Structures are given as C-alpha cells and as structure tokens.
Amino acid sequence: MARYSVVLLPGDGIGPEIVEATQIVLAAAGVEIDWKPFDVGVAALERTGSPLPDEVVEEIRRCGVALKGPIATPIGGGFASVNVALRQRLNLYANLRPVRSLPGVPARYSGVDLVIIRENTEDLYAGIEHWLDDDTAIAVKRITRTASRQIARFAFDYASRHRRRQVTAVHKANILKMSDGLFLQCAREIASQYPQVRYVERLVDALCLDLVLDPERHDVLLCPNLYGDIVSDLAAGLVGGLGLTPAANIGDEVAVFEAVHGSAPDIAGKGIANPTALILASAMMLAHLGDDEAAARVERAVVETYRRGRALPPDVGGTATTREFTQAVVACIA
Ligand code: ATP
C-alpha cells in the first residue's frame, strides 16, 4: 500500500507537463504515493458547473495534502480565482515561498536565500469590490487582527525553528495607517515574544529597492497578501526566473503545494516548461509529511542537476525539454 495519499490537481497550461515531471521524480526517489487526481478551473466548470467542486475540497480535507499545477483565472470576468478560493475555503492562511539561488543559473545574484511568508486569506484578495457609480470601481483592503497575528506567529515560529536570523515586516503603514498599521502592530506584538529573532520593518517600496540592490540584506519577509504576491515574483527574478520557485499554502489541518508561477499559456504544450518549481514544492510536501530524508534526496538531485548544467531548460539558458531535464534529475537521485 502507498505510504501517502495526495490529491493531485494538474491545472492548466504547462500544469500537466510539470506535474508529470514531478511524479516521475518522486517515483524515482522511491516515494510511494496514491495520487487522487481531480480537474478544477475551466475543465471542472464544464463538467460539474463549478470551477472548484465541493468533492475536491472535501478530498483535500480528507487527505490533508494536495499538489497543484497552476490554474488559470480569467481576467476581468468569468469565475473567481480557484487558487484564492482554495486558500479561503481550506483556511490555508500561510503561503511559504523559499527563494534560493541554484548553481549555474544565469541570474543577477548567486547567494540569495530568502523566505517569503505571505498572508493568504485577506487584504485585496478578499475580492470585495463594487461599483460606486459609472466612473468608479472600489476594492476593499481587508486586514484583520486575527489573520495578522496568525501569520506573524507563523513567520516567527518558522524563523525560530529554521534558525533564521531576521524577520522583516513589509508594509505601507505611512499611507495605509489603519490597515497596514494594524498588520504592523500585530507583527510587533508577536515579535516581542521571540527575542531570539531580529525584527525589522520595511516599507514595501524600499524593500523592493533593497532586494534589487542587495538581496542578502534580508532573510524572512513577513508580508500582507498583495505585497507578498508582488515581492515573490521580484525575488524569483533575482535568482533566474519563475520556473524555479516553489510555494506551500499551509493551514492548521491541510496544506497545498504548488509553483509560484502561473500556467504559462505562451509555452504550454511545447514540452519546454521548467518543472523545477513544482519538483521543489513536492520536496516541501515530503518535509511537511515528515519524510525529511526523501525531501532532502529530491532537493539534492535538483541542485546537482543544476550544478552539472548539462540538461537545463530554455528559461534558464539551456536547450533541454521538460522530459530531458526530468531524466537528468532522476539520474542525480542518490
Ligand atoms: P497566469 O495567467 O496563469 O498567471 P501568465 O502567463 O500570466 O499565466 P506565468 O504563467 O507566471 O504568468 O508566466 C509568466 C512568464 O514566465 C511567461 O512568459 C511564462 O512562459 C514564463 N514561465 C512561467 N513559468 C515557467 C516555467 N515553469 N518554465 C518556463 N517558463 C515559465
């Protein structure tokens, strides 16, 4: 019998291609998984009338873990984001995004080691919008004490457990005095309970400048939802692009692992997508399941593949297909 049951959401665009690559690597690493595949998004809407059917949410609750390819969200109309709906319905309040340099990847910096911790359930992503009149659309930035304390506690807990030196709270409280002010107040309150972790605050615009000029100045970044989203892509750019950065959406009972990037419709079906982000996300999933040894095996194989540099995909300067890169990772599994 398989060791783990994991819900699998292949997603859209390059989703199925990078999911297949990840499954091959996990199997080669000797991890036995009983995959429970489901369609969500457009495919589910056509079949069931809902982009996120209840049965999918229930199965993730039952298994406790899901691996998810990117799911496209129609711009301007259509249905609300399935990614956001999953986070809200499963109360996946913390989005954990490690951003690390990989050897041999052409990038602006080589020593980047950041962890972005993004609040995942509120802020402008609460999706509260309305028309005031014909000329004016309003969006509500919702920040609560409960969610802000919860994410701050998660960030300091993480920093403390992983021996990180510093947590930076990212904000714009000079302008958004109440909403970001509350976020900051909660971060300060929780910071005072963790004297072993250095606590600093940075305006989001100043932080972007810091990251571009000297990313090693920062360590763990504690962000409200929107800033976390934007800063994640910026940080991915520092280490060589979106194909490399994994993410975990974590709640008290359930966790969903994914790549930071989207469905990349421009390269879908061409067999050239870089599956690194999702493979690294699957390593985070193994660590979450308590299998640190398998997690380290997968991560080491990815790093070694980059170090050898012989079969890298086009987004990081190589010419390998997704399958060739995947085989190279498999060959590096010790
Ligand atoms: P979505 O609407 O789903 O967010 P998008 O195209 O707006 O899709 P991304 O999917 O994140 O946003 O893609 C941004 C750019 O990065 C695209 O040019 C895409 O091809 C590239 N990209 C993203 N992920 C990868 C990957 N895994 N491998 C190679 N290129 C990628």
Short mmCIF file of C-alpha atoms and ligand atoms in Angstrom, two decimals:
data_model
loop_
_atom_site.label_atom_id
_atom_site.label_comp_id
_atom_site.label_asym_id
_atom_site.label_seq_id
_atom_site.Cartn_x
_atom_site.Cartn_y
_atom_site.Cartn_z
CA MET A 1 0.00 0.00 0.00
CA ALA A 2 1.22 3.50 -0.85
CA ARG A 3 2.65 5.44 2.03
CA TYR A 4 0.82 8.72 1.34
CA SER A 5 -2.48 9.78 -0.26
CA VAL A 6 -2.15 13.08 -2.08
CA VAL A 7 -4.79 15.00 -4.06
CA LEU A 8 -3.38 15.95 -7.47
CA LEU A 9 -4.69 18.99 -9.36
CA PRO A 10 -2.83 19.03 -12.72
CA GLY A 11 -4.17 22.52 -13.56
CA ASP A 12 -3.95 24.41 -16.84
CA GLY A 13 -1.35 25.36 -19.45
CA ILE A 14 2.00 23.81 -18.53
CA GLY A 15 0.41 22.31 -15.36
CA PRO A 16 0.04 18.71 -16.64
CA GLU A 17 3.60 18.75 -18.07
CA ILE A 18 5.29 19.85 -14.84
CA VAL A 19 3.03 17.60 -12.75
CA GLU A 20 4.08 14.58 -14.83
CA ALA A 21 7.75 15.52 -14.36
CA THR A 22 7.24 15.81 -10.59
CA GLN A 23 5.51 12.43 -10.37
CA ILE A 24 8.41 10.81 -12.27
CA VAL A 25 10.99 12.35 -9.89
CA LEU A 26 9.06 11.32 -6.76
CA ALA A 27 8.66 7.76 -8.03
CA ALA A 28 12.40 7.61 -8.82
CA ALA A 29 13.11 8.85 -5.30
CA GLY A 30 11.22 5.83 -4.00
CA VAL A 31 8.28 7.78 -2.58
CA GLU A 32 5.08 5.76 -2.87
CA ILE A 33 2.07 7.99 -3.35
CA ASP A 34 -1.54 7.13 -4.00
CA TRP A 35 -2.42 10.10 -6.25
CA LYS A 36 -6.05 11.31 -6.26
CA PRO A 37 -6.37 13.38 -9.46
CA PHE A 38 -9.14 15.98 -9.95
CA ASP A 39 -9.94 18.64 -12.53
CA VAL A 40 -10.54 22.19 -11.32
CA GLY A 41 -10.96 25.51 -13.19
CA VAL A 42 -12.43 25.56 -16.71
CA ALA A 43 -12.47 21.76 -17.09
CA ALA A 44 -14.40 21.30 -13.82
CA LEU A 45 -16.76 24.18 -14.66
CA GLU A 46 -17.73 22.48 -17.93
CA ARG A 47 -18.22 19.09 -16.26
CA THR A 48 -19.80 20.00 -12.93
CA GLY A 49 -20.91 23.64 -13.17
CA SER A 50 -18.34 24.74 -10.59
CA PRO A 51 -14.65 25.62 -11.08
CA LEU A 52 -13.93 24.22 -7.60
CA PRO A 53 -16.36 21.33 -6.90
CA ASP A 54 -17.10 20.54 -3.24
CA GLU A 55 -15.84 16.97 -3.72
CA VAL A 56 -12.34 18.32 -4.46
CA VAL A 57 -12.28 20.46 -1.31
CA GLU A 58 -13.57 17.52 0.75
CA GLU A 59 -10.96 15.11 -0.66
CA ILE A 60 -8.14 17.58 0.14
CA ARG A 61 -9.50 17.84 3.69
CA ARG A 62 -9.57 14.05 3.93
CA CYS A 63 -6.01 13.53 2.58
CA GLY A 64 -4.61 16.63 4.30
CA VAL A 65 -2.26 17.31 1.39
CA ALA A 66 -2.52 18.34 -2.28
CA LEU A 67 -0.04 19.02 -5.07
CA LYS A 68 -1.36 21.58 -7.52
CA GLY A 69 -0.35 22.71 -11.00
CA PRO A 70 -1.07 26.34 -11.91
CA ILE A 71 -4.75 27.11 -12.52
CA ALA A 72 -5.60 29.91 -14.96
CA THR A 73 -8.00 32.64 -13.84
CA PRO A 74 -9.98 34.52 -16.49
CA ILE A 75 -9.08 38.24 -16.43
CA GLY A 76 -11.88 40.78 -15.97
CA GLY A 77 -14.81 38.34 -15.95
CA GLY A 78 -15.54 34.60 -15.76
CA PHE A 79 -15.11 32.91 -12.40
CA ALA A 80 -13.21 33.96 -9.28
CA SER A 81 -9.68 32.56 -8.88
CA VAL A 82 -9.66 28.88 -7.89
CA ASN A 83 -6.25 29.45 -6.27
CA VAL A 84 -7.73 32.12 -4.00
CA ALA A 85 -10.91 30.07 -3.36
CA LEU A 86 -8.85 27.04 -2.28
CA ARG A 87 -6.86 29.18 0.16
CA GLN A 88 -10.00 30.70 1.61
CA ARG A 89 -12.16 27.55 1.78
CA LEU A 90 -9.40 25.46 3.36
CA ASN A 91 -8.14 28.35 5.51
CA LEU A 92 -4.62 27.97 4.13
CA TYR A 93 -3.59 31.13 5.90
CA ALA A 94 0.16 30.97 5.31
CA ASN A 95 1.93 31.00 1.97
CA LEU A 96 5.55 29.94 2.36
CA ARG A 97 7.88 30.76 -0.53
CA PRO A 98 11.58 29.98 -0.20
CA VAL A 99 13.68 31.71 -2.87
CA ARG A 100 17.19 30.29 -3.21
CA SER A 101 19.92 30.65 -5.81
CA LEU A 102 20.67 27.49 -7.78
CA PRO A 103 24.18 26.81 -9.10
CA GLY A 104 24.80 27.54 -12.76
CA VAL A 105 21.61 29.51 -13.39
CA PRO A 106 22.25 32.83 -15.12
CA ALA A 107 20.88 35.30 -12.58
CA ARG A 108 21.53 38.73 -11.11
CA TYR A 109 22.75 37.24 -7.81
CA SER A 110 24.15 33.93 -6.64
CA GLY A 111 23.84 33.99 -2.84
CA VAL A 112 20.11 34.61 -2.43
CA ASP A 113 18.40 32.75 0.41
CA LEU A 114 15.09 34.41 1.21
CA VAL A 115 11.86 33.07 2.66
CA ILE A 116 8.71 35.00 1.82
CA ILE A 117 5.82 34.40 4.17
CA ARG A 118 2.67 35.79 2.65
CA GLU A 119 -0.69 36.17 4.40
CA ASN A 120 -3.00 34.15 2.20
CA THR A 121 -6.64 34.85 3.01
CA GLU A 122 -7.41 38.56 3.08
CA ASP A 123 -6.08 42.00 2.02
CA LEU A 124 -7.25 42.99 -1.50
CA TYR A 125 -7.62 39.26 -2.26
CA ALA A 126 -10.77 39.14 -0.13
CA GLY A 127 -12.28 40.07 -3.52
CA ILE A 128 -14.63 42.68 -2.07
CA GLU A 129 -15.26 45.04 -4.99
CA HIS A 130 -18.17 47.14 -6.15
CA TRP A 131 -19.11 49.93 -8.49
CA LEU A 132 -19.77 53.24 -6.72
CA ASP A 133 -21.03 54.88 -9.89
CA ASP A 134 -20.34 54.58 -13.63
CA ASP A 135 -16.93 56.16 -13.20
CA THR A 136 -15.70 54.48 -10.02
CA ALA A 137 -14.85 50.92 -9.01
CA ILE A 138 -13.92 50.29 -5.37
CA ALA A 139 -11.86 47.41 -3.93
CA VAL A 140 -11.69 46.79 -0.18
CA LYS A 141 -8.37 46.04 1.51
CA ARG A 142 -9.45 43.92 4.45
CA ILE A 143 -6.91 43.34 7.24
CA THR A 144 -7.92 41.64 10.48
CA ARG A 145 -6.14 41.38 13.80
CA THR A 146 -6.82 37.63 13.85
CA ALA A 147 -5.23 36.85 10.47
CA SER A 148 -2.35 39.28 11.01
CA ARG A 149 -1.45 37.74 14.37
CA GLN A 150 -1.78 34.25 12.91
CA ILE A 151 0.61 34.94 10.01
CA ALA A 152 3.07 36.82 12.23
CA ARG A 153 3.14 33.89 14.65
CA PHE A 154 3.70 31.52 11.70
CA ALA A 155 6.62 33.66 10.46
CA PHE A 156 8.36 33.87 13.85
CA ASP A 157 7.75 30.18 14.54
CA TYR A 158 9.26 29.35 11.16
CA ALA A 159 12.24 31.66 11.72
CA SER A 160 12.85 30.20 15.14
CA ARG A 161 12.56 26.54 14.05
CA HIS A 162 14.76 27.04 10.98
CA ARG A 163 17.32 29.21 12.76
CA ARG A 164 16.80 32.22 10.51
CA ARG A 165 18.40 35.41 11.73
CA GLN A 166 15.78 38.06 10.94
CA VAL A 167 12.12 38.72 10.14
CA THR A 168 11.23 41.84 8.16
CA ALA A 169 7.62 43.04 8.31
CA VAL A 170 6.70 44.53 4.91
CA HIS A 171 4.13 47.31 4.89
CA LYS A 172 2.93 50.70 3.67
CA ALA A 173 1.65 51.94 7.02
CA ASN A 174 2.72 55.52 6.30
CA ILE A 175 -0.18 55.71 3.79
CA LEU A 176 -2.48 52.89 4.92
CA LYS A 177 -2.42 53.87 8.55
CA MET A 178 -5.27 51.66 9.74
CA SER A 179 -4.99 48.50 7.62
CA ASP A 180 -1.21 48.17 7.26
CA GLY A 181 -0.93 49.90 10.64
CA LEU A 182 -2.85 47.01 12.19
CA PHE A 183 -0.69 44.44 10.36
CA LEU A 184 2.43 46.12 11.72
CA GLN A 185 1.03 46.40 15.25
CA CYS A 186 0.36 42.62 15.25
CA ALA A 187 3.85 41.88 13.85
CA ARG A 188 5.42 43.96 16.66
CA GLU A 189 3.32 42.24 19.32
CA ILE A 190 4.34 38.75 18.14
CA ALA A 191 7.98 39.82 17.56
CA SER A 192 8.24 40.74 21.25
CA GLN A 193 7.57 37.07 22.09
CA TYR A 194 10.60 35.92 20.03
CA PRO A 195 13.58 37.88 21.37
CA GLN A 196 16.00 35.44 19.68
CA VAL A 197 14.86 36.57 16.19
CA ARG A 198 15.85 40.05 15.00
CA TYR A 199 12.80 42.06 13.93
CA VAL A 200 12.85 44.89 11.39
CA GLU A 201 10.22 46.79 9.40
CA ARG A 202 10.46 47.99 5.81
CA LEU A 203 8.14 49.94 3.54
CA VAL A 204 7.29 47.75 0.54
CA ASP A 205 8.76 50.21 -1.96
CA ALA A 206 12.04 50.49 -0.01
CA LEU A 207 12.12 46.70 0.33
CA CYS A 208 11.90 46.31 -3.47
CA LEU A 209 14.91 48.63 -3.80
CA ASP A 210 16.82 46.65 -1.13
CA LEU A 211 16.09 43.36 -2.87
CA VAL A 212 17.28 44.56 -6.25
CA LEU A 213 20.44 46.18 -4.83
CA ASP A 214 21.40 43.76 -2.08
CA PRO A 215 19.09 40.76 -1.52
CA GLU A 216 21.37 39.25 1.14
CA ARG A 217 20.33 42.08 3.47
CA HIS A 218 17.06 40.27 4.04
CA ASP A 219 16.08 36.87 5.36
CA VAL A 220 12.43 36.09 6.22
CA LEU A 221 9.91 38.56 4.78
CA LEU A 222 6.54 38.77 6.52
CA CYS A 223 4.06 40.24 4.03
CA PRO A 224 0.37 41.03 3.72
CA ASN A 225 -1.19 39.20 0.76
CA LEU A 226 -0.71 41.66 -2.12
CA TYR A 227 2.85 42.77 -1.29
CA GLY A 228 3.77 39.10 -0.81
CA ASP A 229 2.47 38.28 -4.28
CA ILE A 230 4.46 41.05 -5.96
CA VAL A 231 7.63 40.64 -3.91
CA SER A 232 7.62 36.86 -4.70
CA ASP A 233 7.89 37.47 -8.44
CA LEU A 234 10.57 40.10 -7.88
CA ALA A 235 12.54 37.67 -5.73
CA ALA A 236 12.08 34.88 -8.31
CA GLY A 237 13.57 37.26 -10.89
CA LEU A 238 16.66 37.71 -8.72
CA VAL A 239 17.51 34.01 -8.83
CA GLY A 240 16.79 33.43 -12.50
CA GLY A 241 13.06 33.35 -13.07
CA LEU A 242 9.66 32.00 -12.26
CA GLY A 243 10.46 28.43 -13.23
CA LEU A 244 12.48 27.93 -10.04
CA THR A 245 10.45 28.98 -7.02
CA PRO A 246 8.16 26.65 -5.05
CA ALA A 247 5.36 27.51 -2.65
CA ALA A 248 3.38 25.90 0.15
CA ASN A 249 -0.07 27.02 1.25
CA ILE A 250 -0.41 25.94 4.85
CA GLY A 251 -3.33 25.80 7.26
CA ASP A 252 -3.72 24.10 10.61
CA GLU A 253 -5.02 20.86 9.10
CA VAL A 254 -4.33 20.98 5.38
CA ALA A 255 -1.50 22.04 3.05
CA VAL A 256 -1.41 22.59 -0.72
CA PHE A 257 1.91 22.67 -2.57
CA GLU A 258 2.45 24.46 -5.87
CA ALA A 259 4.80 26.52 -8.06
CA VAL A 260 4.80 30.30 -7.62
CA HIS A 261 4.39 30.77 -11.37
CA GLY A 262 1.18 30.69 -13.43
CA SER A 263 0.02 28.45 -16.25
CA ALA A 264 2.43 29.98 -18.84
CA PRO A 265 -0.01 29.66 -21.76
CA ASP A 266 2.69 31.02 -24.11
CA ILE A 267 4.76 27.81 -23.81
CA ALA A 268 2.03 25.26 -22.93
CA GLY A 269 2.16 22.03 -24.94
CA LYS A 270 5.66 22.71 -26.29
CA GLY A 271 7.39 20.38 -23.85
CA ILE A 272 9.87 23.05 -22.71
CA ALA A 273 8.40 24.14 -19.34
CA ASN A 274 10.80 24.10 -16.43
CA PRO A 275 9.36 21.77 -13.74
CA THR A 276 11.89 22.80 -11.05
CA ALA A 277 9.45 24.91 -9.01
CA LEU A 278 6.91 22.11 -8.71
CA ILE A 279 9.57 19.46 -8.04
CA LEU A 280 10.93 21.65 -5.22
CA ALA A 281 7.35 22.16 -3.99
CA SER A 282 6.98 18.38 -3.84
CA ALA A 283 10.12 18.24 -1.68
CA MET A 284 8.46 20.77 0.66
CA MET A 285 5.43 18.45 0.67
CA LEU A 286 7.56 15.48 1.70
CA ALA A 287 9.10 17.51 4.53
CA HIS A 288 5.59 18.53 5.61
CA LEU A 289 4.62 14.83 5.65
CA GLY A 290 7.56 14.20 7.96
CA ASP A 291 9.76 12.49 5.34
CA ASP A 292 12.78 14.79 5.65
CA GLU A 293 15.07 12.20 4.18
CA ALA A 294 13.12 11.87 0.90
CA ALA A 295 12.66 15.65 0.78
CA ALA A 296 16.42 16.14 1.00
CA ARG A 297 17.03 13.46 -1.65
CA VAL A 298 14.76 15.23 -4.15
CA GLU A 299 16.19 18.67 -3.37
CA ARG A 300 19.78 17.44 -3.64
CA ALA A 301 19.04 15.86 -7.03
CA VAL A 302 17.66 19.15 -8.36
CA VAL A 303 20.65 21.13 -7.09
CA GLU A 304 23.07 18.55 -8.54
CA THR A 305 21.31 18.71 -11.93
CA TYR A 306 21.89 22.47 -11.98
CA ARG A 307 25.46 22.06 -10.81
CA ARG A 308 26.20 19.64 -13.68
CA GLY A 309 24.39 22.08 -16.01
CA ARG A 310 24.09 19.64 -18.90
CA ALA A 311 20.31 19.40 -19.31
CA LEU A 312 18.76 22.70 -18.34
CA PRO A 313 15.51 24.03 -19.83
CA PRO A 314 15.37 27.13 -22.08
CA ASP A 315 14.12 29.58 -19.39
CA VAL A 316 17.45 29.17 -17.56
CA GLY A 317 19.60 29.32 -20.66
CA GLY A 318 19.62 25.64 -21.71
CA THR A 319 18.06 23.70 -24.57
CA ALA A 320 16.65 20.65 -22.77
CA THR A 321 13.00 19.64 -22.96
CA THR A 322 10.95 19.12 -19.80
CA ARG A 323 11.43 15.35 -20.17
CA GLU A 324 15.20 15.59 -20.71
CA PHE A 325 15.56 17.80 -17.64
CA THR A 326 13.40 15.38 -15.65
CA GLN A 327 15.57 12.42 -16.67
CA ALA A 328 18.65 14.41 -15.66
CA VAL A 329 17.15 14.95 -12.19
CA VAL A 330 16.27 11.25 -11.95
CA ALA A 331 19.87 10.39 -12.86
CA CYS A 332 21.07 12.55 -9.95
CA ILE A 333 18.93 10.81 -7.33
CA ALA A 334 21.35 9.11 -4.97
P1 ATP B 1 -1.31 33.03 -15.44
O1 ATP B 1 -2.41 33.84 -16.01
O2 ATP B 1 -1.69 31.59 -15.23
O3 ATP B 1 -0.67 33.63 -14.20
P2 ATP B 1 0.88 34.16 -17.01
O4 ATP B 1 1.48 33.81 -18.33
O5 ATP B 1 0.27 35.48 -16.84
O6 ATP B 1 -0.13 32.98 -16.58
P3 ATP B 1 3.06 32.99 -15.72
O7 ATP B 1 2.46 31.70 -16.09
O8 ATP B 1 3.58 33.10 -14.34
O9 ATP B 1 2.04 34.11 -15.90
O10 ATP B 1 4.23 33.28 -16.77
C1 ATP B 1 4.97 34.47 -16.87
C2 ATP B 1 6.14 34.21 -17.84
O11 ATP B 1 7.07 33.30 -17.25
C3 ATP B 1 5.70 33.56 -19.17
O12 ATP B 1 6.47 34.08 -20.24
C4 ATP B 1 5.99 32.11 -18.95
O13 ATP B 1 6.27 31.40 -20.13
C5 ATP B 1 7.21 32.12 -18.03
N1 ATP B 1 7.18 30.95 -17.13
C6 ATP B 1 6.41 30.77 -16.05
N2 ATP B 1 6.59 29.58 -15.51
C7 ATP B 1 7.51 28.94 -16.27
C8 ATP B 1 8.11 27.64 -16.22
N3 ATP B 1 7.81 26.76 -15.27
N4 ATP B 1 9.01 27.33 -17.19
C9 ATP B 1 9.34 28.21 -18.15
N5 ATP B 1 8.82 29.44 -18.25
C10 ATP B 1 7.90 29.81 -17.32
#
